[in-house]
Amino acid sequence: MDIKEAEEYLNGIPRFSKKTTMENERKILELLGHPEAGQRFVHVAGTNGKGSVCAFMSRILMETGHHVGTFTSPHLVDLTERFLIDGKQVEQETFLKAFHRVLALCEEHREEIVHPSYFEFLFLVGLLIFREAGTDVTVLEVGLGGRLDATNVIEEPKVCVIASISLDHTEILGDTIPKIAAEKAGIIKPGCPVVYDASREEAARVIRETAARLGAPAYPVEPRDFEITARDQEGIGFRLEKGPLAGSEFRLPFVADYQAMNASLALTAAELLRERLSEEGSWRERYHEALLHTSWPGRMEPVLPGIYMDGAHNDDGIRAFLETAGQIPCHGKKYLLFSAVADKDYRTMIREICREGDFDGFILTEIDSYRALPLEKIREAFLEETEKPVRSFDGIREALAFAREKKGQEDLVFIAGSLYLAGSVKALLG
């Protein structure tokens, strides 16, 4: 198969794959020769921010001289974005070699194993890629939840990190913050240090108690542990107020204040990881450069002058997005290009946008996906909440073209609501 055929095969997996188990995944790993063996992992979970933590962590490791693998999801444009070697997505040939290895095994042992799910398949591909590349440390982002996630087959990570927790995927993870926190805390392993966002006490309590039960050292990071010291259209500055790096100031190439929390989580985890790897010396002189040169596409990303794109796609993500959008200086009007998927609480997101956002008009469209929320439902929800101008377009290309035409020199355009939307926009812009 070529890359297109491989992607079609993967997209077809839900039609014939049964629900799998950790035991099934361990069996596949055994048949693959345990590609995870000998690899050193940083395991990252959370509702919002886990991808950013992975990006910061990977860059810190690269700046400190490590050969780094990174596994994240979802991808915005190309499937190979999920697999990074030293910050660069792998070549299609590298992906296909590992893909065919997993595919051949599934066909050869079809009577012994259950075919892996879409995400499990990609995770197995990633483990083969990173083993072949000989990475020093691999940063793993949880796909969904934590306790039952495919990545949780890793039994002895060096450090675990749990980013911000909020209500999302409630039909799978539970309908309360403590229930969801319990699922995320499922990545904590006996004796393995865990760094976590302690902004929400009801989530922090669950993580703290889980860590204590497993004898895992727990390191909370709270909003009071750092202070935003600078802000402009290119990024923010912050100073740590607590811990071994107290008094240190850093600059981030992101405009969102919440990235200071994600960077603080990564810095705390990095200090612990250095100890766990028993490496001599200090990494601290490299932290400033690492954070300054971290990139994470689709997270309040300036894609064109005056046009910012964010992957916010749930209630907490939208609230953080609105706060950040309100902090960016604007001398003209603000417009929002929006779409969403059907399995999100889109009405709550739209209500927040219309009541708390400061937009002068809305541009709506429908994403090209089986998960798409119909355009008419999006439009109906906006018209119930706002009297500001609302324009609808069947295609993202047409919606983006209208937004660029509508935007004056002093205006700002924001794009949010779905990572699928972000990926489509990035593809259109090349």
PDB file of C-alpha atoms in Angstrom, residues 168 312-315 318 338-354 364 371-385 417-418:
ATOM      1  CA  ASP A 168     -14.976  16.053  27.764  1.00  0.00           C
ATOM      2  CA  ALA A 312     -10.292  24.682  21.123  1.00  0.00           C
ATOM      3  CA  HIS A 313     -13.100  22.137  20.863  1.00  0.00           C
ATOM      4  CA  ASN A 314     -14.694  21.774  24.318  1.00  0.00           C
ATOM      5  CA  ASP A 315     -16.074  24.048  27.046  1.00  0.00           C
ATOM      6  CA  ILE A 318     -13.288  27.620  24.379  1.00  0.00           C
ATOM      7  CA  PHE A 338     -16.296  28.476  13.571  1.00  0.00           C
ATOM      8  CA  SER A 339     -17.268  24.849  13.070  1.00  0.00           C
ATOM      9  CA  ALA A 340     -17.626  21.808  15.329  1.00  0.00           C
ATOM     10  CA  VAL A 341     -18.096  18.058  15.426  1.00  0.00           C
ATOM     11  CA  ALA A 342     -21.422  16.476  16.356  1.00  0.00           C
ATOM     12  CA  ASP A 343     -20.266  14.644  19.493  1.00  0.00           C
ATOM     13  CA  LYS A 344     -19.278  17.830  21.352  1.00  0.00           C
ATOM     14  CA  ASP A 345     -21.489  20.053  23.512  1.00  0.00           C
ATOM     15  CA  TYR A 346     -21.626  22.633  20.752  1.00  0.00           C
ATOM     16  CA  ARG A 347     -24.505  24.618  22.231  1.00  0.00           C
ATOM     17  CA  THR A 348     -22.527  25.359  25.408  1.00  0.00           C
ATOM     18  CA  MET A 349     -19.493  26.350  23.341  1.00  0.00           C
ATOM     19  CA  ILE A 350     -21.568  28.671  21.154  1.00  0.00           C
ATOM     20  CA  ARG A 351     -23.323  30.169  24.195  1.00  0.00           C
ATOM     21  CA  GLU A 352     -19.936  30.950  25.762  1.00  0.00           C
ATOM     22  CA  ILE A 353     -18.664  32.461  22.511  1.00  0.00           C
ATOM     23  CA  CYS A 354     -21.665  34.738  22.037  1.00  0.00           C
ATOM     24  CA  LEU A 364     -19.784  29.466   9.989  1.00  0.00           C
ATOM     25  CA  ARG A 371     -18.251  13.500  12.625  1.00  0.00           C
ATOM     26  CA  ALA A 372     -19.307  16.880  11.226  1.00  0.00           C
ATOM     27  CA  LEU A 373     -22.017  18.892  12.940  1.00  0.00           C
ATOM     28  CA  PRO A 374     -24.487  19.971  10.211  1.00  0.00           C
ATOM     29  CA  LEU A 375     -24.111  23.599   9.229  1.00  0.00           C
ATOM     30  CA  GLU A 376     -27.797  24.283   9.812  1.00  0.00           C
ATOM     31  CA  LYS A 377     -27.502  23.235  13.471  1.00  0.00           C
ATOM     32  CA  ILE A 378     -24.483  25.485  13.966  1.00  0.00           C
ATOM     33  CA  ARG A 379     -26.291  28.421  12.372  1.00  0.00           C
ATOM     34  CA  GLU A 380     -29.441  27.800  14.400  1.00  0.00           C
ATOM     35  CA  ALA A 381     -27.464  27.788  17.673  1.00  0.00           C
ATOM     36  CA  PHE A 382     -25.706  31.058  16.825  1.00  0.00           C
ATOM     37  CA  LEU A 383     -28.919  32.810  15.805  1.00  0.00           C
ATOM     38  CA  GLU A 384     -30.445  31.844  19.166  1.00  0.00           C
ATOM     39  CA  GLU A 385     -27.566  33.460  21.048  1.00  0.00           C
ATOM     40  CA  GLY A 417     -14.217  25.021  17.396  1.00  0.00           C
ATOM     41  CA  SER A 418     -12.551  21.905  16.003  1.00  0.00           C
TER      42      SER A 418
END
